Tab-separated table of C-alpha atoms in Angstrom:
chain	number	residue	atom	x	y	z
R	1	MET	CA	289.458	-60.268	94.283
R	2	THR	CA	287.729	-59.246	91.356
R	3	GLY	CA	284.473	-59.407	89.631
R	4	ILE	CA	282.445	-59.329	92.962
R	5	ASP	CA	278.689	-58.770	92.445
R	6	LEU	CA	277.573	-55.509	94.225
R	7	ASP	CA	274.620	-56.886	95.963
R	8	GLU	CA	276.767	-59.690	97.426
R	9	LEU	CA	279.692	-57.263	98.492
R	10	GLN	CA	277.004	-55.395	100.164
R	11	ALA	CA	275.438	-58.280	101.907
R	12	ARG	CA	278.984	-59.331	103.236
R	13	VAL	CA	279.878	-56.009	104.338
R	14	GLU	CA	276.819	-55.552	106.354
R	15	SER	CA	277.146	-59.055	107.677
R	16	VAL	CA	280.540	-58.143	109.090
R	17	VAL	CA	279.337	-55.042	110.568
R	18	ARG	CA	276.476	-56.706	111.953
R	19	GLU	CA	278.591	-58.945	113.766
R	20	ARG	CA	280.847	-56.293	115.014
R	21	ALA	CA	278.346	-53.589	115.917
R	22	PRO	CA	278.227	-52.731	119.479
R	23	GLU	CA	274.550	-51.651	118.815
R	24	LEU	CA	272.127	-53.208	116.300
R	25	ARG	CA	269.421	-51.279	114.448
R	26	ASP	CA	266.523	-52.791	112.581
R	27	PRO	CA	266.454	-52.593	109.853
R	28	MET	CA	270.385	-52.406	109.093
R	29	THR	CA	270.442	-49.918	106.297
R	30	SER	CA	273.386	-48.828	104.337
R	31	ALA	CA	272.959	-45.108	105.618
R	32	LEU	CA	273.631	-45.945	109.362
R	33	ARG	CA	276.640	-44.413	110.493
R	34	LEU	CA	279.128	-46.292	112.345
R	35	VAL	CA	279.822	-44.303	115.134
R	36	GLU	CA	276.663	-42.409	115.896
R	37	ASP	CA	274.127	-45.055	115.019
R	38	LEU	CA	275.967	-48.318	115.615
R	39	GLY	CA	278.197	-47.162	118.822
R	40	PHE	CA	281.545	-48.127	117.139
R	41	THR	CA	284.482	-46.895	119.097
R	42	SER	CA	287.893	-45.930	117.762
R	43	VAL	CA	289.195	-49.503	118.597
R	44	GLU	CA	286.259	-51.111	117.369
R	45	LEU	CA	286.705	-49.270	113.780
R	46	LEU	CA	290.159	-50.649	113.666
R	47	GLU	CA	288.887	-54.050	114.481
R	48	LEU	CA	286.299	-53.791	111.660
R	49	ALA	CA	288.702	-52.445	109.265
R	50	THR	CA	290.836	-55.727	110.112
R	51	GLU	CA	287.782	-58.097	109.465
R	52	ILE	CA	286.809	-56.290	106.184
R	53	ALA	CA	290.473	-56.687	104.947
R	54	LEU	CA	290.170	-60.640	105.870
R	55	GLU	CA	286.679	-60.895	104.761
R	56	PHE	CA	287.776	-59.770	101.196
R	57	ASP	CA	291.333	-60.557	101.055
R	58	ILE	CA	292.288	-56.974	100.230
R	59	GLU	CA	295.363	-54.972	101.520
R	60	PRO	CA	294.794	-53.308	105.007
R	61	LEU	CA	292.915	-50.322	105.126
R	62	GLY	CA	295.063	-47.304	106.128
R	63	GLU	CA	294.323	-44.790	108.638
R	64	GLU	CA	293.662	-42.080	105.934
R	65	MET	CA	290.858	-44.651	104.619
R	66	LEU	CA	289.295	-45.029	108.098
R	67	THR	CA	289.012	-41.287	108.522
R	68	ASP	CA	286.649	-40.977	105.353
R	69	ILE	CA	284.443	-43.915	106.553
R	70	ARG	CA	281.300	-42.846	108.390
R	71	THR	CA	278.645	-45.134	106.993
R	72	ILE	CA	278.254	-48.792	105.986
R	73	GLU	CA	277.594	-47.448	102.646
R	74	ASP	CA	281.008	-45.666	102.659
R	75	VAL	CA	282.591	-49.072	103.658
R	76	VAL	CA	280.804	-50.768	100.642
R	77	SER	CA	282.222	-47.961	98.396
R	78	LEU	CA	285.816	-48.463	99.708
R	79	VAL	CA	285.565	-52.153	99.423
R	80	ARG	CA	284.334	-52.041	95.904
R	81	THR	CA	287.002	-49.654	94.864
R	82	LEU	CA	289.795	-51.889	96.505
R	83	CYS	CA	288.472	-54.898	95.081
R	84	GLY	CA	288.624	-53.240	91.522
E	1	MET	CA	312.299	-40.673	153.776
E	2	ASN	CA	312.430	-42.477	157.084
E	3	ALA	CA	310.329	-45.252	158.409
E	4	SER	CA	308.556	-42.558	160.800
E	5	GLU	CA	307.207	-40.674	157.700
E	6	ARG	CA	305.647	-43.850	156.153
E	7	THR	CA	301.886	-44.576	156.897
E	8	ALA	CA	301.364	-48.039	157.526
E	9	SER	CA	297.739	-47.833	157.869
E	10	HIS	CA	295.263	-48.560	155.064
E	11	SER	CA	292.791	-46.158	156.516
E	12	GLY	CA	293.117	-44.125	153.324
E	13	GLY	CA	293.735	-40.503	152.402
E	14	THR	CA	296.761	-38.705	151.044
E	15	ARG	CA	298.956	-37.426	153.755
E	16	SER	CA	299.693	-33.854	153.748
E	17	PRO	CA	301.772	-32.114	156.362
E	18	GLY	CA	299.658	-31.681	159.499
E	19	ASP	CA	297.354	-34.489	159.116
E	20	GLN	CA	296.270	-36.608	161.899
E	21	PRO	CA	297.154	-40.187	161.597
E	22	GLY	CA	294.401	-42.199	160.963
E	23	GLN	CA	292.377	-39.487	159.725
E	24	ARG	CA	290.283	-40.335	156.626
E	25	ARG	CA	289.513	-37.960	153.633
E	26	VAL	CA	287.161	-38.311	150.928
E	27	ALA	CA	288.709	-39.601	147.680
E	28	VAL	CA	287.371	-37.797	144.622
E	29	ILE	CA	288.039	-39.664	141.388
E	30	ASP	CA	287.190	-38.422	138.003
E	31	GLY	CA	287.060	-40.879	135.287
E	32	ALA	CA	285.588	-43.123	137.832
E	33	SER	CA	283.924	-45.696	135.374
E	34	GLY	CA	287.009	-46.140	133.492
E	35	TYR	CA	289.077	-49.377	134.146
E	36	ILE	CA	291.589	-47.987	136.643
E	37	GLY	CA	289.120	-45.448	138.137
E	38	SER	CA	286.632	-48.001	138.896
E	39	ASN	CA	289.240	-50.368	140.271
E	40	LEU	CA	290.726	-47.824	142.542
E	41	ALA	CA	287.273	-46.614	143.772
E	42	ARG	CA	286.234	-50.189	144.561
E	43	LEU	CA	289.580	-50.785	146.572
E	44	LEU	CA	288.952	-47.576	148.404
E	45	LEU	CA	285.333	-48.496	149.150
E	46	ASP	CA	286.216	-51.975	150.279
E	47	GLU	CA	288.549	-50.361	152.841
E	48	GLY	CA	285.920	-48.012	154.077
E	49	GLN	CA	286.851	-44.910	152.637
E	50	GLU	CA	284.466	-42.306	151.328
E	51	VAL	CA	284.587	-41.954	147.455
E	52	VAL	CA	283.088	-39.319	145.158
E	53	ALA	CA	283.025	-40.820	141.774
E	54	LEU	CA	282.877	-38.185	138.879
E	55	SER	CA	281.523	-39.847	135.790
E	56	ARG	CA	279.516	-39.161	132.815
E	57	ARG	CA	278.038	-42.544	132.576
E	58	GLY	CA	274.999	-41.784	134.962
E	59	ARG	CA	274.657	-42.943	138.765
E	60	GLU	CA	273.638	-46.509	138.085
E	61	GLU	CA	275.837	-47.468	135.426
E	62	THR	CA	278.511	-45.844	137.352
E	63	ARG	CA	277.718	-48.028	140.472
E	64	ARG	CA	277.462	-51.075	138.529
E	65	VAL	CA	281.130	-50.526	136.870
E	66	ILE	CA	282.227	-50.160	140.295
E	67	ASP	CA	280.437	-52.941	141.845
E	68	GLU	CA	281.779	-55.186	139.051
E	69	ALA	CA	285.322	-54.102	139.361
E	70	VAL	CA	287.612	-56.646	138.618
E	71	VAL	CA	289.649	-56.434	141.739
E	72	ALA	CA	286.628	-57.405	143.809
E	73	ARG	CA	286.960	-60.662	142.185
E	74	GLY	CA	283.213	-61.425	142.129
E	75	HIS	CA	282.274	-60.018	145.650
E	76	ARG	CA	279.504	-57.381	145.660
E	77	MET	CA	280.126	-53.903	146.899
E	78	PRO	CA	279.610	-53.603	150.718
E	79	ARG	CA	275.838	-52.288	151.645
E	80	ASP	CA	277.275	-49.557	153.588
E	81	ALA	CA	279.853	-48.327	150.916
E	82	ARG	CA	280.077	-44.775	151.062
E	83	LEU	CA	279.789	-43.863	147.453
E	84	ALA	CA	278.467	-40.893	145.830
E	85	VAL	CA	278.284	-40.423	141.858
E	86	VAL	CA	278.295	-36.974	140.552
E	87	ASP	CA	277.837	-36.027	136.838
E	88	TYR	CA	280.397	-33.458	135.610
E	89	ASP	CA	281.998	-32.105	132.575
E	90	LEU	CA	285.709	-32.307	132.239
E	91	LEU	CA	285.697	-29.505	129.607
E	92	ALA	CA	283.283	-27.197	131.416
E	93	PRO	CA	284.764	-24.331	133.589
E	94	GLY	CA	284.278	-25.490	137.175
E	95	LEU	CA	283.900	-29.158	135.952
E	96	GLY	CA	280.308	-27.943	135.242
E	97	LEU	CA	279.411	-28.697	138.958
E	98	SER	CA	276.324	-26.842	140.379
E	99	GLY	CA	276.307	-25.660	143.762
E	100	ASP	CA	275.008	-28.856	145.617
E	101	ALA	CA	277.531	-30.989	143.442
E	102	GLY	CA	280.377	-28.723	144.110
E	103	GLN	CA	279.719	-29.053	147.605
E	104	THR	CA	279.509	-32.754	147.468
E	105	VAL	CA	283.038	-32.865	145.515
E	106	PHE	CA	284.899	-30.239	147.406
E	107	GLY	CA	283.081	-29.805	150.821
E	108	GLN	CA	285.865	-31.484	152.614
E	109	PRO	CA	289.660	-32.009	152.223
E	110	CYS	CA	290.057	-34.700	149.581
E	111	ASP	CA	292.454	-36.515	147.608
E	112	TYR	CA	291.446	-35.652	144.264
E	113	TRP	CA	292.451	-38.333	141.716
E	114	HIS	CA	292.579	-37.198	138.029
E	115	LEU	CA	292.307	-40.282	135.912
E	116	ALA	CA	289.706	-38.919	133.060
E	117	ALA	CA	291.725	-39.314	129.844
E	118	ASP	CA	291.104	-40.049	125.918
E	119	VAL	CA	293.560	-43.026	125.697
E	120	ASN	CA	293.662	-42.995	121.928
E	121	PHE	CA	296.604	-43.784	119.941
E	122	ARG	CA	295.163	-42.853	116.307
E	123	PRO	CA	296.929	-39.714	114.708
E	124	THR	CA	293.713	-38.278	113.183
E	125	PHE	CA	292.095	-37.844	116.607
E	126	ARG	CA	295.045	-35.270	117.780
E	127	ASP	CA	292.538	-32.446	118.535
E	128	ARG	CA	290.381	-34.498	120.688
E	129	ILE	CA	293.127	-36.238	122.622
E	130	MET	CA	294.766	-32.787	123.338
E	131	ALA	CA	291.510	-31.154	124.395
E	132	VAL	CA	290.567	-34.147	126.687
E	133	ASN	CA	294.008	-34.720	127.974
E	134	VAL	CA	295.607	-31.277	128.568
E	135	GLU	CA	292.616	-29.007	128.616
E	136	GLY	CA	290.830	-31.406	130.850
E	137	THR	CA	293.970	-31.660	133.129
E	138	ALA	CA	293.939	-27.772	133.368
E	139	ASN	CA	290.217	-27.616	134.017
E	140	THR	CA	290.549	-29.878	137.000
E	141	LEU	CA	293.632	-27.988	138.292
E	142	ALA	CA	291.670	-24.837	138.089
E	143	ALA	CA	288.595	-26.376	139.936
E	144	PHE	CA	290.662	-28.122	142.385
E	145	ARG	CA	292.662	-24.582	143.311
E	146	ALA	CA	289.622	-22.545	143.432
E	147	LEU	CA	287.386	-25.027	145.283
E	148	ALA	CA	289.464	-27.820	147.211
E	149	PRO	CA	289.844	-26.838	150.911
E	150	PRO	CA	293.236	-26.545	152.601
E	151	GLY	CA	294.760	-29.927	153.122
E	152	SER	CA	293.720	-31.415	149.919
E	153	THR	CA	295.992	-33.331	147.392
E	154	TYR	CA	296.020	-33.560	143.754
E	155	VAL	CA	297.006	-36.727	142.319
E	156	PHE	CA	297.704	-36.907	138.570
E	157	VAL	CA	297.610	-40.369	137.059
E	158	SER	CA	299.909	-40.057	133.986
E	159	SER	CA	301.714	-42.554	131.800
E	160	ALA	CA	305.338	-44.053	132.167
E	161	TYR	CA	305.474	-43.696	128.614
E	162	SER	CA	305.170	-39.783	128.764
E	163	CYS	CA	309.007	-40.300	128.363
E	164	GLY	CA	308.319	-40.570	124.581
E	165	TYR	CA	311.404	-41.852	122.767
E	166	GLU	CA	313.725	-41.196	125.777
E	167	THR	CA	313.649	-44.709	126.671
E	168	GLU	CA	317.107	-45.272	128.389
E	169	GLN	CA	316.196	-45.785	131.859
E	170	PRO	CA	313.461	-42.925	132.290
E	171	ALA	CA	313.943	-41.215	135.597
E	172	GLU	CA	311.481	-40.022	137.973
E	173	ARG	CA	311.861	-36.406	137.196
E	174	TRP	CA	310.034	-33.489	135.332
E	175	TYR	CA	310.800	-33.711	131.448
E	176	ASP	CA	310.894	-30.559	129.424
E	177	ASP	CA	308.041	-29.823	126.976
E	178	ALA	CA	308.846	-31.318	123.556
E	179	ASP	CA	307.252	-31.380	120.112
E	180	ASP	CA	305.292	-33.954	119.012
E	181	SER	CA	308.090	-35.639	116.913
E	182	SER	CA	309.614	-36.698	120.398
E	183	PHE	CA	306.535	-39.107	121.047
E	184	ARG	CA	305.260	-42.251	119.543
E	185	ASN	CA	301.815	-40.813	119.460
E	186	PHE	CA	299.669	-37.645	120.464
E	187	TYR	CA	298.403	-39.705	123.868
E	188	GLU	CA	302.140	-39.512	125.124
E	189	ALA	CA	302.730	-35.995	124.294
E	190	SER	CA	299.238	-35.011	125.803
E	191	LYS	CA	300.384	-36.910	128.981
E	192	ARG	CA	303.757	-34.902	128.976
E	193	ARG	CA	301.876	-31.509	128.777
E	194	ALA	CA	299.288	-32.386	131.306
E	195	GLU	CA	302.277	-33.209	133.751
E	196	LEU	CA	303.763	-29.974	133.225
E	197	LEU	CA	300.476	-28.283	133.972
E	198	VAL	CA	300.360	-30.125	137.276
E	199	ARG	CA	304.176	-29.161	137.998
E	200	ASN	CA	303.353	-25.414	137.402
E	201	ALA	CA	300.569	-25.920	139.968
E	202	ILE	CA	302.786	-27.537	142.393
E	203	ASP	CA	305.262	-24.953	142.145
E	204	ALA	CA	302.464	-22.337	142.767
E	205	GLY	CA	301.689	-23.989	146.226
E	206	ILE	CA	299.290	-27.070	145.676
E	207	SER	CA	300.123	-30.360	147.418
E	208	GLY	CA	300.108	-32.810	144.391
E	209	VAL	CA	302.023	-35.757	142.919
E	210	VAL	CA	302.190	-37.447	139.442
E	211	LEU	CA	301.916	-40.985	139.156
E	212	ARG	CA	303.368	-42.515	135.947
E	213	LEU	CA	301.834	-45.876	135.446
E	214	GLY	CA	303.043	-48.740	133.267
E	215	GLN	CA	300.586	-50.649	131.133
E	216	VAL	CA	297.863	-51.832	133.225
E	217	VAL	CA	296.463	-55.365	132.630
E	218	GLY	CA	294.047	-57.860	134.192
E	219	ASP	CA	293.902	-59.074	137.893
E	220	SER	CA	296.797	-61.314	138.716
E	221	GLU	CA	294.480	-63.870	140.362
E	222	THR	CA	291.698	-64.264	138.008
E	223	GLY	CA	293.356	-62.617	134.876
E	224	ARG	CA	290.060	-60.664	134.061
E	225	SER	CA	290.164	-57.495	132.567
E	226	THR	CA	287.781	-54.778	131.111
E	227	SER	CA	290.652	-52.813	129.346
E	228	ASP	CA	290.818	-52.454	125.583
E	229	TYR	CA	294.127	-50.959	125.347
E	230	GLY	CA	297.777	-52.161	124.913
E	231	ILE	CA	298.527	-55.877	125.008
E	232	TYR	CA	294.408	-56.276	124.626
E	233	ASN	CA	294.799	-54.404	121.225
E	234	LEU	CA	297.344	-56.904	120.261
E	235	MET	CA	295.343	-59.863	121.469
E	236	ARG	CA	292.243	-58.503	119.537
E	237	ALA	CA	294.290	-58.223	116.357
E	238	VAL	CA	295.553	-61.900	116.649
E	239	TRP	CA	292.265	-63.397	117.471
E	240	THR	CA	290.610	-61.486	114.364
E	241	VAL	CA	293.293	-63.265	112.247
E	242	ALA	CA	293.171	-66.505	114.107
E	243	ARG	CA	289.589	-67.021	113.847
E	244	ARG	CA	289.631	-66.382	109.869
E	245	ARG	CA	293.018	-67.959	109.250
E	246	PRO	CA	293.636	-70.795	111.638
E	247	GLY	CA	296.960	-72.555	111.132
E	248	GLU	CA	298.587	-69.760	109.491
E	249	HIS	CA	302.185	-68.459	110.320
E	250	ILE	CA	302.556	-64.547	110.935
E	251	ARG	CA	305.779	-62.678	111.712
E	252	ILE	CA	305.686	-59.698	114.227
E	253	GLU	CA	308.366	-57.283	114.096
E	254	ALA	CA	310.024	-56.366	117.285
E	255	HIS	CA	313.392	-55.186	118.983
E	256	PRO	CA	314.964	-58.383	120.238
E	257	ALA	CA	315.240	-57.173	123.736
E	258	SER	CA	311.907	-55.362	123.878
E	259	SER	CA	309.907	-55.552	126.912
E	260	LEU	CA	306.627	-54.268	128.355
E	261	HIS	CA	306.077	-53.111	131.791
E	262	LEU	CA	302.643	-54.958	132.490
E	263	LEU	CA	301.084	-53.992	135.641
E	264	PRO	CA	298.141	-56.176	137.159
E	265	ILE	CA	295.211	-54.092	137.964
E	266	ASP	CA	295.129	-55.287	141.592
E	267	ALA	CA	298.943	-54.401	142.134
E	268	CYS	CA	298.256	-50.835	140.267
E	269	VAL	CA	295.339	-49.670	142.711
E	270	GLN	CA	297.302	-51.010	145.702
E	271	TRP	CA	300.447	-49.138	144.780
E	272	MET	CA	298.271	-46.281	143.895
E	273	ARG	CA	296.637	-46.190	147.199
E	274	ALA	CA	299.905	-46.947	149.103
E	275	VAL	CA	301.543	-43.780	147.436
E	276	ALA	CA	298.760	-41.528	148.334
E	277	GLN	CA	298.745	-42.508	151.822
E	278	ASN	CA	302.185	-41.002	152.343
E	279	ASN	CA	303.737	-37.655	152.439
E	280	VAL	CA	304.107	-36.977	148.816
E	281	GLY	CA	305.364	-33.468	149.561
E	282	ALA	CA	308.376	-34.896	150.708
E	283	LEU	CA	309.502	-36.335	147.356
E	284	SER	CA	311.498	-33.950	145.077
E	285	PRO	CA	310.245	-34.090	142.437
E	286	PRO	CA	306.716	-35.525	143.472
E	287	VAL	CA	306.753	-38.062	140.585
E	288	VAL	CA	306.521	-41.804	140.995
E	289	HIS	CA	307.047	-44.278	138.627
E	290	VAL	CA	304.354	-47.049	139.389
E	291	VAL	CA	305.632	-49.904	137.532
E	292	ASP	CA	306.726	-53.477	138.173
E	293	ARG	CA	310.269	-54.419	138.833
E	294	GLU	CA	310.640	-56.888	136.096
E	295	PRO	CA	309.117	-56.096	132.673
E	296	VAL	CA	307.577	-58.676	130.523
E	297	ARG	CA	309.833	-59.722	127.425
E	298	VAL	CA	307.812	-59.584	124.120
E	299	GLY	CA	308.753	-63.073	123.310
E	300	THR	CA	307.272	-64.343	126.552
E	301	LEU	CA	304.051	-62.454	125.973
E	302	VAL	CA	303.845	-63.858	122.298
E	303	GLU	CA	304.349	-67.325	123.427
E	304	ALA	CA	301.473	-67.000	125.874
E	305	ILE	CA	299.284	-65.749	123.231
E	306	GLU	CA	300.188	-68.655	120.923
E	307	ARG	CA	299.157	-70.974	123.396
E	308	SER	CA	295.718	-69.703	123.159
E	309	VAL	CA	295.061	-69.349	119.428
E	310	PRO	CA	295.463	-71.560	116.351
E	311	LEU	CA	298.358	-69.494	115.003
E	312	ARG	CA	301.959	-69.664	114.644
E	313	ILE	CA	303.622	-66.335	115.573
E	314	SER	CA	307.282	-65.434	115.319
E	315	VAL	CA	309.007	-62.522	116.687
E	316	VAL	CA	311.633	-61.187	114.477
E	317	THR	CA	314.064	-58.362	114.408
E	318	PRO	CA	313.411	-55.483	112.113
E	319	ASP	CA	316.230	-56.687	109.784
E	320	ASP	CA	315.081	-60.201	109.502
E	321	PHE	CA	311.428	-58.916	108.861
E	322	ALA	CA	312.731	-56.905	105.895
E	323	ARG	CA	314.713	-59.760	104.341
E	324	THR	CA	311.559	-61.648	103.316
E	325	PRO	CA	308.634	-60.002	101.754
E	326	SER	CA	305.601	-59.676	104.149
E	327	THR	CA	302.512	-61.569	103.388
E	328	ARG	CA	299.343	-59.738	103.058
E	329	LEU	CA	298.154	-61.339	106.259
E	330	GLU	CA	301.301	-59.815	108.025
E	331	ARG	CA	300.512	-56.675	106.556
E	332	VAL	CA	296.860	-56.799	107.965
E	333	VAL	CA	298.107	-57.611	111.394
E	334	ALA	CA	300.867	-54.782	111.227
E	335	ALA	CA	298.380	-52.346	110.109
E	336	ARG	CA	296.033	-53.437	113.147
E	337	MET	CA	299.098	-53.246	115.439
E	338	ALA	CA	300.322	-50.100	114.101
E	339	TYR	CA	299.908	-48.174	117.418
E	340	MET	CA	300.755	-51.103	119.584
E	341	GLY	CA	303.704	-52.045	117.664
E	342	ALA	CA	305.242	-48.644	118.428
E	343	TYR	CA	306.167	-49.822	121.859
E	344	LEU	CA	307.957	-53.080	120.608
E	345	ASP	CA	310.870	-51.095	119.579
E	346	ALA	CA	312.722	-50.787	122.609
E	347	PRO	CA	313.554	-52.403	126.158
E	348	PHE	CA	312.219	-49.900	128.618
E	349	ILE	CA	313.608	-49.833	132.201
E	350	PHE	CA	311.936	-47.400	134.339
E	351	GLY	CA	313.768	-45.996	137.153
E	352	ARG	CA	311.729	-46.836	140.454
E	353	GLY	CA	313.223	-45.180	143.429
E	354	ASN	CA	310.087	-43.257	144.901
E	355	LEU	CA	307.977	-46.178	144.717
E	356	ASP	CA	310.238	-48.256	146.934
E	357	ARG	CA	310.797	-45.307	149.263
E	358	LEU	CA	307.126	-44.776	149.636
E	359	THR	CA	305.885	-48.160	149.901
E	360	GLU	CA	306.853	-51.269	151.825
E	361	GLY	CA	306.263	-54.819	150.342
E	362	GLU	CA	305.607	-55.820	146.668
E	363	PRO	CA	302.026	-56.585	145.341
E	364	ARG	CA	302.114	-59.369	143.130
E	365	ALA	CA	303.752	-58.749	139.679
E	366	LEU	CA	302.921	-60.352	136.585
E	367	ASP	CA	304.760	-63.615	136.854
E	368	ASP	CA	304.541	-66.297	133.974
E	369	GLU	CA	301.502	-67.919	135.570
E	370	ALA	CA	299.726	-64.671	136.018
E	371	LEU	CA	300.685	-63.680	132.588
E	372	ASP	CA	298.994	-67.004	131.246
E	373	ARG	CA	295.852	-65.986	133.097
E	374	VAL	CA	295.606	-62.683	131.703
E	375	VAL	CA	296.053	-63.780	128.406
E	376	SER	CA	294.002	-66.817	128.334
E	377	SER	CA	291.118	-65.256	129.951
E	378	PHE	CA	291.015	-62.552	127.712
E	379	LEU	CA	291.267	-64.898	124.463
E	380	LEU	CA	288.581	-67.072	125.736
E	381	ALA	CA	286.188	-64.424	126.204
E	382	LEU	CA	286.942	-63.165	122.755
E	383	ARG	CA	286.551	-66.715	121.399
E	384	GLU	CA	282.917	-66.614	122.840
E	385	GLU	CA	282.006	-63.329	121.621
E	386	PHE	CA	283.705	-63.866	118.237
E	387	PRO	CA	283.632	-67.626	117.603
E	388	PRO	CA	286.070	-69.203	114.937
E	389	GLY	CA	284.795	-69.898	111.487
E	390	ARG	CA	283.732	-66.419	110.269
E	391	ALA	CA	285.250	-67.232	106.845
E	392	ALA	CA	283.528	-70.401	106.420
E	393	ASP	CA	280.014	-68.932	106.883
E	394	SER	CA	280.583	-65.633	105.245
E	395	SER	CA	279.077	-66.543	101.774
E	396	ALA	CA	276.431	-68.386	103.412
E	397	GLN	CA	275.265	-65.101	105.096
E	398	ALA	CA	275.855	-63.281	102.052
E	399	ASN	CA	273.413	-65.674	100.386
E	400	GLY	CA	270.667	-64.658	102.758
E	401	ALA	CA	271.212	-66.994	105.464
E	402	SER	CA	271.898	-64.297	108.101
């Protein structure tokens, strides 16, 4: 996947996160932390990583990538990088 | 062990030498709001035993979890259930119990069930896994030795997979310590190290036993489960793909004879209770594999999953898998299954002598029908929580429809 618009990418990431988040926040801002603010467990983070890979048709996110993801913004940045 | 040493009564309480037949003792359960802990607590409460639940989830939430335990099959907890919930800290000295709480927990001879654990297979969580599972066990042992009255018994709930890569007929014996490379993950390593702490305490004189459980799944009658581990991890991965890519074909890599010891939660807690009702001190060593007699073949499990999802799934050998380049979809699935997949590399046949010596009769195992119920009920719940069609509506959501 190439040439994706940043606003669209962010909206799609937020949409996936919103669907998977154990706890929702209003508003859903990109600075929200996945574990502390949205209640993701270790297993649920793996689930989110799978959803993101399928949503954007990209290679799976490795363990080392997951450890760097703290916020929704981090997910957006990572997907942006992987989408080229 | 002869028949006279067995305890047929279901009145509860681990038997130590000197106990009177029928004497009831309090069951102290840490990790009591977890999947196994809550179901064990509920079984014992339903049988009239007094239970002290150590939990960090608060009194109301812990009571709710035990009330809704799957082994109760929808029945409410008896009004006269003798349940006390006590807040504690696994990693604090003395478990963080204040004077009153300490009296509630250790005021009378007890069976102390140590179930609290971090069930996590992700490698980046090593420090946390070791802290909770090894230091936590050391803390409970220290508290037990300091505070539990004479006649109390310590029951450590471990994993049959603490054998690590020693998969050829793992036996009911103590394993030596080994470095991390001897295990599939840090969880297994942590359980081995915790077992050795229990061994040292038993050698030093406490009454204790180690129960090594197989992979615990849903109730054999209803199929219901609240677990997120093992095959549930696999089913979550499969459903995530199926809802977005229905009709696709994926291959899963597994040893041709690989099998899983799937233990229904109702059989699991019945066995745990039955073992604890006997004179575990007569076992040498006091290690019991709590596993089913017949493991489930991975192929059979995958066929059951396939019946509930719109995907074609093939189980192939590593050689066959390598012959054809994997698709991106297969790589996504493989990444999601990285930790569960490590258990598909060998047929496990656990030795089971002590369970047969201590217990009579066989609770319901996971036959094909029960396996179908376990799989289909979980996937149905997932389908309701995450309906199909996510891929189709994602662009609409991205355009503001969400």
